[in-house]
Amino acid sequence: MSVGLVWFKRDLRLRDHAALAQAAQCERAFGLFIIEPAWLESFECDPRHVDFLLRCLAPLQAALWQRGLPLLVRMGEAVQVLESLRRQWGVTHLFSHEETGPAWSYARDISVGRWSRLQDVQWQEWPQTGVVRRLRSRDGWAARWTRRMEAPQVAIPSGFGTPPGMQPERLPTLAELGLPTPRVQAAAGEAVAWDSLRAFLGGGGRHYRRGLSSPLTAPDACSRLSAHLAFGTLSMRSVHQATELAIEHSADRDLAYGLRGFASRLRWHCHFMQKLEDQPDIEWRNVARSLDGLRPGDGAAWGQEAQARFDAWCAGRTGYPMVDACMRQLCATGWLNFRMRAMLVSFAAYHLWLHWRAPGLFLARQFLDFEPGIHWSQMQMQSGTTGINTLRIYSPAKQARDHDPLGEYVRRWVPEYGSCAYPDPIVDEKSALAQAKEALYGQRRSSSARAEADAIQDRHGSRKSGLPATAGRRSRQKAPDAGQGVLF
Ligand SMILES: Cc1cc2nc3c(=O)[nH]c(=O)nc-3n(C[C@H](O)[C@H](O)[C@H](O)COP(=O)(O)OP(=O)(O)OC[C@H]3O[C@@H](n4cnc5c(N)ncnc54)[C@H](O)[C@@H]3O)c2cc1C
């Protein structure tokens, strides 16, 4: 008898779910979500992620049960959980989506692979984004992305063979997991994700390009789909196809224009994830190894002074009101628009001269949409450690002038600004930036750094971004706008 187990991870949906469809072919099938201690204990995990996950699982469990598929939820190390279910229910097949995750999930997948071979359980995985496993070359990647995204979606199975006597298992509460309830709870689940997508494609996307850069307009102008994509309540293919359809049928030129800008970002999503897939150590190591050791916190612990700068940045008390406002919004709500994320990182990297790893872990906990491949690639890009991108240093004052000219946003998040309760600037911008530029540009001019840049461009660089292949040629080109199209 074939007994299929659907292992849900970052694919918490019914629609376009290849693993689910395959399980329907088995005589018996059930679903599983494993709450892994390695995840709960990781530096990137925050109660807001666990809360969102549980609120995605609840409606998914109900929808699956309507079709006869019980979803079990177990706490524990993956191999142990899988093995105990194999023994109890005679599992013959394991079905799941590929994951491009942090080091702990990569190590876990290797153990699960070993276990499945040893126990003769057939483990089949499917891609669910444009990320390609064991990619040999970036050439042709974009065409491959398009082919994958335009392939037909997988139909929802109508029913499953339920193992006799098996029932869905009660989900743990946050309190049972020893976690506090977050102050803000973003709406979660597949139905909510589809409502958000429809609202955006049906008109919400009209102001996308104009509104995405200012923290005042971005919360409404952007799609706000990132957490849904990160938890897989929507498949990338569904979003892509629905977007292309909306563009094709839209009689509203502003909307179609906005949606085209949005559509290109869906490619970026996978483009950035591919880097982590190809080079898992970009999570903790500079892409450009020639920059190793340049900033405090790279490899060795940093001193008290750097710690104080880091603490002030995390607390939103740097004395730079735009930086502090953004950090406070992010910590309170779990979301911030792209440009302001980039400014926060640029400030940590250049003004405060901190290595990106600790700031990246802190931000990972704040971003509800934490997606390791995008996150670590962006952390490195905005910190100038990719070796191939123009250094992009954001002036907080200029960002405030451009995107919050009346000071409305700063007043909302930093009400004490202007009073003696607000700190003085933690660093002098002019001298901090002069030192940062001297250190980075000096290093980049070395011949070893230039040779390394060519290799990095070849391995990771976008073939469509217009970025030239070498550092020498790059310096003569105009940098693309950060809000519009910076890729490495
Ligand atoms: C330092 C830093 C860290 C980031 N970390 C993450 C992260 O962990 N998870 C994450 O989803 N995004 C991350 N981003 C990218 C971007 O800021 C968010 O995707 C976006 O703000 C999410 O809001 P939205 O869904 O409304 O995006 P929209 O602007 O509506 O875009 C739609 C989707 O396109 C993708 N996308 C948009 N911008 C980018 C981008 N620059 N790079 C890659 N994909 C993009 C996302 O999937 C997003 O949901 C990071 C950016 C920076 C600068």
Coordinates of C-alpha atoms in Angstrom, one line a residue, residues 35 54 61 71-74 167-174 176:
I35 CA 7.7 23.0 14.4
L54 CA 0.0 29.2 13.3
Q61 CA -5.8 22.5 8.3
L71 CA -2.8 17.7 8.9
L72 CA -0.6 16.7 11.8
V73 CA 1.5 19.3 13.6
R74 CA 4.5 18.0 15.5
Q167 CA -7.6 13.0 12.6
P168 CA -6.1 16.5 12.3
E169 CA -4.1 17.5 15.4
R170 CA -4.8 20.5 17.5
L171 CA -2.4 23.3 16.8
P172 CA -0.3 24.5 19.7
T173 CA -0.9 28.0 21.0
L174 CA 1.9 30.6 21.2
E176 CA 2.2 26.6 24.9

